[in-house]
Tab-separated table of C-alpha atoms and ligand atoms in Angstrom:
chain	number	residue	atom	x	y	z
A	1	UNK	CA	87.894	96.882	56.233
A	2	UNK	CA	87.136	95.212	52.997
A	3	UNK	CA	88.939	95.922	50.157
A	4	UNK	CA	87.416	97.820	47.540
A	5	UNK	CA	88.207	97.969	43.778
A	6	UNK	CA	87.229	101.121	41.492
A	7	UNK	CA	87.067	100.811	38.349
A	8	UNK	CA	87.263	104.201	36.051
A	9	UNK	CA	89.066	106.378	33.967
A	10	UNK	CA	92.831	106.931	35.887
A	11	UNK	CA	94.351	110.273	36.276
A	12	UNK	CA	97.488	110.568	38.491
A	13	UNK	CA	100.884	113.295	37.655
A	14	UNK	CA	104.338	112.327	38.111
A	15	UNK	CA	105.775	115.817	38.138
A	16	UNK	CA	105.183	119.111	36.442
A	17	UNK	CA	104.146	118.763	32.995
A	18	UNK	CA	106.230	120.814	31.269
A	19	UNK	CA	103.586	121.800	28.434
A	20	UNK	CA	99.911	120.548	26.784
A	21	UNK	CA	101.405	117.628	25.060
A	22	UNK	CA	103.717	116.086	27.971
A	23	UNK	CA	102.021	113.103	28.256
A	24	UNK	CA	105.008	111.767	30.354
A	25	UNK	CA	104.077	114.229	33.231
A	26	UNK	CA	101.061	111.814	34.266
A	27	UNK	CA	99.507	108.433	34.309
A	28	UNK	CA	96.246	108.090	32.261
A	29	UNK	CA	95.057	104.421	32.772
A	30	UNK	CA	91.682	104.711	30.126
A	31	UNK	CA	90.033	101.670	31.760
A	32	UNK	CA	91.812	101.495	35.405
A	33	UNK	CA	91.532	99.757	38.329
A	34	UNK	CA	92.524	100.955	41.567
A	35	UNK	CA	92.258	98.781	44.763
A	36	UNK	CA	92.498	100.126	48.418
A	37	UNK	CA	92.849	98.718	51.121
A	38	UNK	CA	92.792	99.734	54.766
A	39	UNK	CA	92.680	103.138	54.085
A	40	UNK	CA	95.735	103.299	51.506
A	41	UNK	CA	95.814	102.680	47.730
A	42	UNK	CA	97.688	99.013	47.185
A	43	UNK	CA	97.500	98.742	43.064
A	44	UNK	CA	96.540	100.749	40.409
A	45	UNK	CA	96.603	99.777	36.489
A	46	UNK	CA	94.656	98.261	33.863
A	47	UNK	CA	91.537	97.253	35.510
A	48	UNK	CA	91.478	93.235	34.234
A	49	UNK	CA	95.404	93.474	35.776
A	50	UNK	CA	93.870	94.430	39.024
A	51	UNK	CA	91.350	92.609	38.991
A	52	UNK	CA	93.060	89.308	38.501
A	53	UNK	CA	95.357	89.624	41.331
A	54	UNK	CA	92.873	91.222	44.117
A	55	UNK	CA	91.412	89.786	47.054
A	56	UNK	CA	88.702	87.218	46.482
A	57	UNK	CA	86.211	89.486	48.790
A	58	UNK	CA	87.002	92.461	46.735
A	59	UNK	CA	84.048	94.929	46.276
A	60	UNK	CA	84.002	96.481	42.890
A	61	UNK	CA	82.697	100.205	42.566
A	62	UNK	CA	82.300	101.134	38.715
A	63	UNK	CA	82.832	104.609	38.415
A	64	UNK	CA	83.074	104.535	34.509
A	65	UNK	CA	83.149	106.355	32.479
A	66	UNK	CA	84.371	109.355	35.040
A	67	UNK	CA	87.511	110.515	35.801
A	68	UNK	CA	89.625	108.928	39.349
A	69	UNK	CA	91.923	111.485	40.662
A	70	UNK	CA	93.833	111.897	43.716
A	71	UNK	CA	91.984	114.057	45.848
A	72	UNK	CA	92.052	117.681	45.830
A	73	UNK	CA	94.544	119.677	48.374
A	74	UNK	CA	93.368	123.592	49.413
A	75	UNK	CA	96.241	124.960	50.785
A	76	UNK	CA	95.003	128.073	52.464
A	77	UNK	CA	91.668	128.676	54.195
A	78	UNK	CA	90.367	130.239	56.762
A	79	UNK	CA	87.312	127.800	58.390
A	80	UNK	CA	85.799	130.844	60.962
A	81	UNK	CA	84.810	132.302	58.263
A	82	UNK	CA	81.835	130.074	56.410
A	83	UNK	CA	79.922	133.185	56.782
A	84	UNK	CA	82.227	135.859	56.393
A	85	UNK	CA	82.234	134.698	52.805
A	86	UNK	CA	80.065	137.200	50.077
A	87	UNK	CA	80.571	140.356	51.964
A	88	UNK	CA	80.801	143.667	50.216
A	89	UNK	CA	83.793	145.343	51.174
A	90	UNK	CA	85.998	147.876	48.971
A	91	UNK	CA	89.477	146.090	49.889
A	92	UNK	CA	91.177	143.645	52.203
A	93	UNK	CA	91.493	145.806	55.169
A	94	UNK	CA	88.032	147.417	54.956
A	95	UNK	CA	86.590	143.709	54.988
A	96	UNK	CA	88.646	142.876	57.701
A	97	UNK	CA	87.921	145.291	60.127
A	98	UNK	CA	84.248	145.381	59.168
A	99	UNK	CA	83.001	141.540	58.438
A	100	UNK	CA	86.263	139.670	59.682
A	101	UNK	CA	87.216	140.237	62.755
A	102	UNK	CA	83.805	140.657	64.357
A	103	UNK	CA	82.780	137.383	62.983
A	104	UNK	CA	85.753	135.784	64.172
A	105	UNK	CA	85.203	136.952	68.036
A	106	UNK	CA	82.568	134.566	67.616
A	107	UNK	CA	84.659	131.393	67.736
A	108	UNK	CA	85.654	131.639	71.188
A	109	UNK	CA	82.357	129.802	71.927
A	110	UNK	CA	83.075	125.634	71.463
A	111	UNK	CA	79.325	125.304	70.544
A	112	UNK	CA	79.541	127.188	67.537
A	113	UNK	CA	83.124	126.542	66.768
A	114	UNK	CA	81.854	123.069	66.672
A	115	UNK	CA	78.501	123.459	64.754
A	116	UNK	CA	80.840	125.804	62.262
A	117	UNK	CA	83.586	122.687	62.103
A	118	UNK	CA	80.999	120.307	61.031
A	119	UNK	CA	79.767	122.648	57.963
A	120	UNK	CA	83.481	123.158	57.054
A	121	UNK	CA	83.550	119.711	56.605
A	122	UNK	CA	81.187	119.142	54.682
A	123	UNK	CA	81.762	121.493	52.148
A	124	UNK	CA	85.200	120.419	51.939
A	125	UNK	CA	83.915	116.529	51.030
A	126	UNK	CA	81.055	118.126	48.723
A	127	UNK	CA	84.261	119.913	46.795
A	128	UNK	CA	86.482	117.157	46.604
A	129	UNK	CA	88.838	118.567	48.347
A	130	UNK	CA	90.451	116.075	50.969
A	131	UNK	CA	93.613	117.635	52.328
A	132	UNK	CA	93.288	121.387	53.335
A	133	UNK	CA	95.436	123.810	55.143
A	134	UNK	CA	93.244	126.020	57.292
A	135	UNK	CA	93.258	129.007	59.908
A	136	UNK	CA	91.385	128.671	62.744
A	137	UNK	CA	90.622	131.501	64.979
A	138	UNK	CA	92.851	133.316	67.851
A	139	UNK	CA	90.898	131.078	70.139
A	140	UNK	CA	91.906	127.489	71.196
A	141	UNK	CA	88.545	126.204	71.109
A	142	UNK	CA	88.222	127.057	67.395
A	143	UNK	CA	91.877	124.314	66.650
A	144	UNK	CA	89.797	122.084	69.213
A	145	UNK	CA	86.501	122.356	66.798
A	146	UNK	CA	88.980	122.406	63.625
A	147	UNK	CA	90.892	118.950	64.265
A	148	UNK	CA	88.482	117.351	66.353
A	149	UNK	CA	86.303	116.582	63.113
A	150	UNK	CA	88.764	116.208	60.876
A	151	UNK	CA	90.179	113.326	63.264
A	152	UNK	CA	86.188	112.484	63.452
A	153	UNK	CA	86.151	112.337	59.103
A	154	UNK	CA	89.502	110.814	59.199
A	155	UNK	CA	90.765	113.479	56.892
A	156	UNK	CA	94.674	114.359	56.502
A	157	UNK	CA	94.234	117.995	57.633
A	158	UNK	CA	97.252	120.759	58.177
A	159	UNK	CA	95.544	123.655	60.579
A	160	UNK	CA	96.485	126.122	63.438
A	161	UNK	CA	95.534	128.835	66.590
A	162	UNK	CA	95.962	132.066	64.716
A	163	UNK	CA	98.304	133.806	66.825
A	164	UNK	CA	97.752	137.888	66.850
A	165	UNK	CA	98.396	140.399	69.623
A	166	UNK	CA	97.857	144.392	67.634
A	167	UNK	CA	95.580	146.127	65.379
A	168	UNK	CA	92.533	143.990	65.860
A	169	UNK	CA	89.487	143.831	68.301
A	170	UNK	CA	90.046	142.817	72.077
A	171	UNK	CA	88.374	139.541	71.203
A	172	UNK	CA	90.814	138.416	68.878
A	173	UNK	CA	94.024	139.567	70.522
A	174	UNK	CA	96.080	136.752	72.344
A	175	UNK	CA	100.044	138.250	74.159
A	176	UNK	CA	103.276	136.627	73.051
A	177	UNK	CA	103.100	134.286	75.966
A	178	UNK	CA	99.559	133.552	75.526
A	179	UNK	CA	100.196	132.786	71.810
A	180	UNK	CA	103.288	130.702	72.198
A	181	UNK	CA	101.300	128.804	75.466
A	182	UNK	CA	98.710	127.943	73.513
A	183	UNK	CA	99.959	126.958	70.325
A	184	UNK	CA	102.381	124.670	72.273
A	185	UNK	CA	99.247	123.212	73.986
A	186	UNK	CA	97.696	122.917	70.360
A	187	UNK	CA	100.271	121.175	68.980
A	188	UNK	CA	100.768	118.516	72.384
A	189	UNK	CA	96.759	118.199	71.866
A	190	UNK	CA	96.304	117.070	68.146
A	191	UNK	CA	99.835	117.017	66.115
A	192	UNK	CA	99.810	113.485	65.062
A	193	UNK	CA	96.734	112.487	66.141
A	194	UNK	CA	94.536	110.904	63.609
A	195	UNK	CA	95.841	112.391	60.221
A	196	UNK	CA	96.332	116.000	62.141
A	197	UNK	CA	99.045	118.448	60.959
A	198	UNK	CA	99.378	121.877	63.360
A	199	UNK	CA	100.793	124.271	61.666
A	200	UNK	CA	102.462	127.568	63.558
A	201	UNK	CA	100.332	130.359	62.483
A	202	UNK	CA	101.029	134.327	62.809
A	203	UNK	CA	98.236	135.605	61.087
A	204	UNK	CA	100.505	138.104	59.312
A	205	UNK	CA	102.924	140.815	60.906
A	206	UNK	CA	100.113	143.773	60.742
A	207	UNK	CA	98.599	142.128	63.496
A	208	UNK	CA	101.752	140.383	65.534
A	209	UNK	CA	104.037	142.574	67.661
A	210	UNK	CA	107.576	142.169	67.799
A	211	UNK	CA	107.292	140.252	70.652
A	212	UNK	CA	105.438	137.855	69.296
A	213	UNK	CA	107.395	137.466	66.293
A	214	UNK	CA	110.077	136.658	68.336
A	215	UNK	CA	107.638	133.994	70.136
A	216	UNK	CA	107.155	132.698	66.775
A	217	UNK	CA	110.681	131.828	66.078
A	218	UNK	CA	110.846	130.324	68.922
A	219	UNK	CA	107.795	127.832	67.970
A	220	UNK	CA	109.197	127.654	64.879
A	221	UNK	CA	112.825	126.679	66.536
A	222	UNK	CA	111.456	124.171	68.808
A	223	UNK	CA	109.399	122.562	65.914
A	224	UNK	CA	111.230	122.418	62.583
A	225	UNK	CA	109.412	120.042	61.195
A	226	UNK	CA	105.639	122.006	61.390
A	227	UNK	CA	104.645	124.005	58.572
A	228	UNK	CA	104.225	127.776	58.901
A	229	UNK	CA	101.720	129.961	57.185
A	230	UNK	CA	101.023	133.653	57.255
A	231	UNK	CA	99.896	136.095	54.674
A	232	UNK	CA	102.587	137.887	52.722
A	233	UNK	CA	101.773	140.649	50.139
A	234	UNK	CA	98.207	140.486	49.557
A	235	UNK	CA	97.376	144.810	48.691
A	236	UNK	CA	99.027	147.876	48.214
A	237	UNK	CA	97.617	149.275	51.627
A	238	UNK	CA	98.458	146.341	53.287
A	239	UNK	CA	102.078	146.447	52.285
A	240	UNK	CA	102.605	149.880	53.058
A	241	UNK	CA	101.011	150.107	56.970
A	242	UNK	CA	103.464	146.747	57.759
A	243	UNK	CA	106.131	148.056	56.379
A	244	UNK	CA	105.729	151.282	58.365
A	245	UNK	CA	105.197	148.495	61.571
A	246	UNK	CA	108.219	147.570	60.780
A	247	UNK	CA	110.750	150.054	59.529
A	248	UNK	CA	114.157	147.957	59.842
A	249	UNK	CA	113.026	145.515	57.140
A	250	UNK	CA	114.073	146.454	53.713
A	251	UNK	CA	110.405	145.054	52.327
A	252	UNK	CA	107.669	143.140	53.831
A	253	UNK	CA	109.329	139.383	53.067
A	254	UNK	CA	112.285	140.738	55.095
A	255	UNK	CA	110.156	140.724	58.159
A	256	UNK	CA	109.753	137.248	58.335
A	257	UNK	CA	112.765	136.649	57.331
A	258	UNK	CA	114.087	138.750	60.469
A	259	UNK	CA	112.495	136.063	62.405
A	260	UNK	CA	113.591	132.748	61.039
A	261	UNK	CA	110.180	132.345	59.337
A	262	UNK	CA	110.854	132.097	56.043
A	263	UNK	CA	111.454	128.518	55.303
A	264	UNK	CA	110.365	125.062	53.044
A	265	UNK	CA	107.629	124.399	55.170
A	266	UNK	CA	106.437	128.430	54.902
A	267	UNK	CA	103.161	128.865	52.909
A	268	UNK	CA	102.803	132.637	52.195
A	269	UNK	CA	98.955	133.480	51.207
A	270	UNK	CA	98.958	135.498	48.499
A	271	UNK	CA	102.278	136.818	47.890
A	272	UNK	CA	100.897	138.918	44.694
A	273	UNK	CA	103.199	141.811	44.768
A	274	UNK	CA	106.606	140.462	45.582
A	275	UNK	CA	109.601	142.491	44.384
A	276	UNK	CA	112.406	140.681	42.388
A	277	UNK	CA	114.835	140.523	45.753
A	278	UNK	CA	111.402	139.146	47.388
A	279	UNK	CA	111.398	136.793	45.224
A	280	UNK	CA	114.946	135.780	44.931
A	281	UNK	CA	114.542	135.265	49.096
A	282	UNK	CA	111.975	133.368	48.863
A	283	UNK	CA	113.447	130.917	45.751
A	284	UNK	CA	116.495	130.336	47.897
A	285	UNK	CA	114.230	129.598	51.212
A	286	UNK	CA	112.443	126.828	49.151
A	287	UNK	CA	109.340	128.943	50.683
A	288	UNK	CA	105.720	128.832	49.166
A	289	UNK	CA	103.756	131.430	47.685
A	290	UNK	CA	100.100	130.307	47.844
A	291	UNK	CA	97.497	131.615	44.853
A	292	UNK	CA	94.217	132.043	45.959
A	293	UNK	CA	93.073	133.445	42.601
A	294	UNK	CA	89.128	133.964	43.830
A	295	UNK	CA	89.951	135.831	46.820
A	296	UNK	CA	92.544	138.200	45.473
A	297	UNK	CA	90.021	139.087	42.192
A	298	UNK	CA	86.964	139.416	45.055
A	299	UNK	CA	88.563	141.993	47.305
A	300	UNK	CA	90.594	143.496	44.067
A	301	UNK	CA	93.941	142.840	45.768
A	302	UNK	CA	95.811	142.039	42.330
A	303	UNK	CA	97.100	139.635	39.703
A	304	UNK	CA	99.072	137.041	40.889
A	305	UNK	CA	102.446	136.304	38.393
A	306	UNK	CA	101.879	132.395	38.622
A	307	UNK	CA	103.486	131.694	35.190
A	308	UNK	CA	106.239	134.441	35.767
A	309	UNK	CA	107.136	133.375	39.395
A	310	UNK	CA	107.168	129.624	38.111
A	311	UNK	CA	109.811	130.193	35.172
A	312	UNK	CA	112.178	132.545	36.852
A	313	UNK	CA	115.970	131.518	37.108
A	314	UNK	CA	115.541	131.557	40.779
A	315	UNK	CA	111.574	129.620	40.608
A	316	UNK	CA	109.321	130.404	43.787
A	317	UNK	CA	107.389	127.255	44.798
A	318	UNK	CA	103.811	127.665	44.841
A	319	UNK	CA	100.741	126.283	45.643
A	320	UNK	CA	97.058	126.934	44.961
A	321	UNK	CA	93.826	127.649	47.067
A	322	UNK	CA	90.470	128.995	47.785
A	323	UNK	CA	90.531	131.338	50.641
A	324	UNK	CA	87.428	130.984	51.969
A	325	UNK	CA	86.047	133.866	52.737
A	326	UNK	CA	88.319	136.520	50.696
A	327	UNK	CA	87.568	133.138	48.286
A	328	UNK	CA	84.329	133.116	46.903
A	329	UNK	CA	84.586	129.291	46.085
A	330	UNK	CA	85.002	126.429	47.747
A	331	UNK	CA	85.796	124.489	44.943
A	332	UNK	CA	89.287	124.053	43.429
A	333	UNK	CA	87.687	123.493	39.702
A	334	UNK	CA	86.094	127.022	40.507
A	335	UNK	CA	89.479	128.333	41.944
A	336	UNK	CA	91.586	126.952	39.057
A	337	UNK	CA	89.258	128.530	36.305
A	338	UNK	CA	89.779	132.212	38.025
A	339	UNK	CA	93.635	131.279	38.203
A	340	UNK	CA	93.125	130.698	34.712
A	341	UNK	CA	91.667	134.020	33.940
A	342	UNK	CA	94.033	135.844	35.670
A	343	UNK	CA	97.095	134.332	33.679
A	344	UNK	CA	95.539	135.551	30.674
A	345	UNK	CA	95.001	138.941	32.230
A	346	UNK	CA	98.820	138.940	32.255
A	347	UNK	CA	99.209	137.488	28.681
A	348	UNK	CA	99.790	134.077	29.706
A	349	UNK	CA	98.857	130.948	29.645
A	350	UNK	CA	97.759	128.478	32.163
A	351	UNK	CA	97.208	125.178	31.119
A	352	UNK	CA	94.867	122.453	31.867
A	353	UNK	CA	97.505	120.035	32.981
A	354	UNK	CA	98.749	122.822	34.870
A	355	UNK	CA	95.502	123.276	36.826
A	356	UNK	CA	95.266	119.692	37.869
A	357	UNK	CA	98.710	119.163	38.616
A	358	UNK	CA	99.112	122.247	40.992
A	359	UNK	CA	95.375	120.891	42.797
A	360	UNK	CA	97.027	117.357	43.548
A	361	UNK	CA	100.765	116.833	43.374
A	362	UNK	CA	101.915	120.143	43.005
A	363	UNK	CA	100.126	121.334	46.515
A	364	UNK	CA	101.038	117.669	47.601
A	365	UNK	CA	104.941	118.600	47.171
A	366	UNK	CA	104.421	122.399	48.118
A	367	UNK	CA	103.518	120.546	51.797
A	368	UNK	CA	105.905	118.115	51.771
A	369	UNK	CA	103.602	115.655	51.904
A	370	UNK	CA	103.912	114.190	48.642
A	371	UNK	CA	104.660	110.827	50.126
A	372	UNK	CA	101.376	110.183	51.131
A	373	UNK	CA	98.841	112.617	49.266
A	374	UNK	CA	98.596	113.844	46.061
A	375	UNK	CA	98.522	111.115	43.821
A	376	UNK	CA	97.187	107.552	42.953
A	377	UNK	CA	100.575	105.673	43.773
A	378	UNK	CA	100.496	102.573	45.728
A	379	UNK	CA	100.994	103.208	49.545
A	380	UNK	CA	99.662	106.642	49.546
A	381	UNK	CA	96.646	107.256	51.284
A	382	UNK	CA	93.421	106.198	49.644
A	383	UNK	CA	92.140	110.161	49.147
A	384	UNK	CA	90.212	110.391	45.416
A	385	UNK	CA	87.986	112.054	43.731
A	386	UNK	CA	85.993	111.287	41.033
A	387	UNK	CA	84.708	113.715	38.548
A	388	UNK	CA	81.638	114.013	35.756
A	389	UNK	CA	82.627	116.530	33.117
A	390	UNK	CA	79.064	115.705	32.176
A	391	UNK	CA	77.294	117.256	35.491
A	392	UNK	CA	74.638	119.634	33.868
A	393	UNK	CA	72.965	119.571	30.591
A	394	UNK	CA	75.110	122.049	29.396
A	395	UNK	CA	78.402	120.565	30.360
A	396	UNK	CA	77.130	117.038	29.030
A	397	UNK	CA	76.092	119.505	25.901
A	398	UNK	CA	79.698	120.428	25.431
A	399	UNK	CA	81.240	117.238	25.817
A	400	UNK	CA	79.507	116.109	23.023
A	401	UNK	CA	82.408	117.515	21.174
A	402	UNK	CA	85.138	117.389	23.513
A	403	UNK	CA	87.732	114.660	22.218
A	404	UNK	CA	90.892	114.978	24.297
A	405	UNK	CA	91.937	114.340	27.964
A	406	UNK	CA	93.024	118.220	28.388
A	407	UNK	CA	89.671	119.439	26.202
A	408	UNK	CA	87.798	117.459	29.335
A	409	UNK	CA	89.833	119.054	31.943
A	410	UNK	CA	89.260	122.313	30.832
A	411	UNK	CA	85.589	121.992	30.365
A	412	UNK	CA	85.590	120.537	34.082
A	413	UNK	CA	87.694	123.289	35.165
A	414	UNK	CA	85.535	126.040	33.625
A	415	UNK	CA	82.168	124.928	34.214
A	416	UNK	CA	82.950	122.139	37.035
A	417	UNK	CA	81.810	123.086	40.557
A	418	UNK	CA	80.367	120.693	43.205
A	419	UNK	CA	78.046	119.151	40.599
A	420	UNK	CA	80.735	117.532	39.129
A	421	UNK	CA	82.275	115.495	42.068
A	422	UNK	CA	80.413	112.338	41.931
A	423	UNK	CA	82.094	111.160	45.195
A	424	UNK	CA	84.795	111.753	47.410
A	425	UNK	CA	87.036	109.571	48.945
A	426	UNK	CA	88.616	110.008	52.438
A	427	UNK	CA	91.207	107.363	53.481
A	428	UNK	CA	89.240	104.747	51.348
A	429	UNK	CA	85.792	105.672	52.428
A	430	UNK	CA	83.084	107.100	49.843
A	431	UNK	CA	82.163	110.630	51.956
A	432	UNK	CA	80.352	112.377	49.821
A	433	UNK	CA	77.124	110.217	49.382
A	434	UNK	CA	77.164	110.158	52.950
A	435	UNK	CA	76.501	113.922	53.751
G	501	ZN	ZN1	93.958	134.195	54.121
């Protein structure tokens, strides 16, 4: 592959930042140069610096004057349902049981598992998003469709079989054997091929027995090293029917904890209404409590405590994500401006750095992945994004008068959508202008 040199404004965060003016959390590189190479990003600085010491055969891409960022991470999605998403349901369970699960019966069917998979894509690349963490359905063919174009797009993608055996339709309902057989033959199938990540995936404990729980642990015994994701905390309702499921847990995070799920490599969706022992058990398990700020305002499920979680004695790590289709976005700018909103809900504030941080090297580290996604450091993989805080006439409008890096940021976060992703990088390969 030839290497390629682009040539922009840099944006790339070392850790948190710790508040607006904590210009030591990132790099900012105002005319940068970052070269890749065979699918990984081999220098980034000042763009003449680069430039002087890069291949002879070097092709240059000028993205100025926009903004070069590591490619956006979604860490919790579901991809069978593209069009679940926009349905008018009162609450969480009412929308599964009406719109949900019937759509998802549908996936058992490779051809439009497959046709579905391609879309997902797609939208994905057209978001900027280039890492995502994503259900599939209860049916193997749906993982097949799921990884089988991501390995196809090249794309570093963390997914799993949804493994439920209660308290859904008959065509959604694996056993305990069934779900531990197949997951196993999941993760033999696609775990490490191409850029694929299985992840062991009980949809949440409403829908698993006890049984398969206990098959669960066992997955998750076998493979310590896969991430885990389930939904945790998401409604009132919700909380109350699994507790009743399960009446020997002292509260709804004690059920997974029961079965050696709650972990560093656990994402929790949602996690809204977590009590302070919740909380505590989850701080001391390292485990992750995902925000999917769209989804959680669509089906009224709650306000998520981001800032409060965050700055506890005992913090609970968290990431950030759509949801698609409780989310109503597939775009993290879209999902970071809601996250936004709700903070202030609560009386606090969410930053710009924040936002950005949390969408790139803040889900990076939340997966343990930070070593190769997440930001723009040499030997990482070659995933960007490049944004236009200019994309309509009235964003251009306001940028007329914007004047600092986090004034640009915001404006990008709340007006930005998939207008404002120029292009989109997958292992070194400009995706988006191909769709
Ligand atoms: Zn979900």
């Amino acid at each position: 592959m030839t290497p390629t040199l682009l040539r922009g404004r840099l944006l790339s965060f070392k850790r948190a930042p710790q508040s607006l003016d904590d210009t030591q959390s990132y790099l900012y590189e105002s005319d940068g140069g970052l070269l890749i190479d065979n699918g990984l990003i081999t220098a980034i600085g000042p763009y003449a610096d680069v430039k002087a010491n890069a291949p002879a055969d070097v092709v240059e891409i000028d993205h100025r004057p926009h903004l070069i960022m590591p490619g956006f991470i979604d860490m919790h999605l579901h991809f069978p349902q593209m069009q679940v998403i926009a349905s008018y349901a009162a609450n969480l369970l009412e929308w599964l049981n009406t719109y949900t699960f019937p759509e998802e019966c549908r996936f058992v069917e490779s051809a439009h598992a497959n046709r579905i998979a391609t879309h997902f894509y797609d939208e994905l690349i057209r978001h900027g998003t280039t890492t995502a963490v994503g259900y599939c359905s209860v049916h193997k063919t749906s993982a097949d469709a799921y990884f089988a174009e991501a390995m196809k797009r090249n794309m570093r993608m963390v997914g799993g079989k949804v493994m439920m055996d209660r308290n859904a339709p008959q065509g959604l309902l694996d056993t305990p054997q069934m779900g531990y057989d197949e997951t196993r033959s999941v993760i033999a199938d696609w775990h490490g091929k191409g850029r694929n990540h299985v992840a062991i995936t009980p949809r949440f404990a409403i829908t698993s027995t006890p049984a398969q729980m206990e098959a669960t642990q066992a997955l998750a015994g076998e493979f310590p090293d896969l991430h885990i994701q389930t939904h945790l905390s998401e409604n009132h309702d919700e909380i109350k029917f699994t507790c009743e499921l399960y009446p020997e847990a002292i509260d709804y995070t004690d059920i997974y904890a029961r079965y050696g799920l709650l972990g560093d490599r656990t994402l929790f969706g949602h996690a809204i209404h977590l009590s302070e022992r919740e909380a505590d058990a989850m701080s001391e398990a390292g485990s992750i409590a995902v925000h999917c700020p769209t989804s959680n305002l669509f089906l009224g499920s709650g306000l998520f405590p981001l800032k409060a979680l965050a700055r506890r004695d005992k913090p609970v790590r968290i990431g950030v994500a759509t949801d698609i289709g409780g989310g109503s976005s597939y775009s993290m700018l879209r999902t970071m401006d809601e996250a936004y909103k709700i903070q202030q809900l609560l009386g606090e504030r969410l930053n710009p750095l924040d936002s950005y941080y949390y969408m790139t090297l803040g889900n990076a580290l939340s997966l343990s992945l930070a070593d190769r996604i997440g930001t723009l450091d040499v030997g990482t993989d070659a995933d960007i994004v490049i944004l236009d805080a200019a994309a309509t006439p009235a964003m251009a409008l306001k940028m007329e008068v914007v004047k600092t890096l986090p004034e640009e940021l915001f404006l990008l976060q709340t007006m930005g959508d998939d207008r404002a992703i120029v292009e989109t990088y997958v292992a070194g390969v400009a995706a988006k202008v191909a769709l």
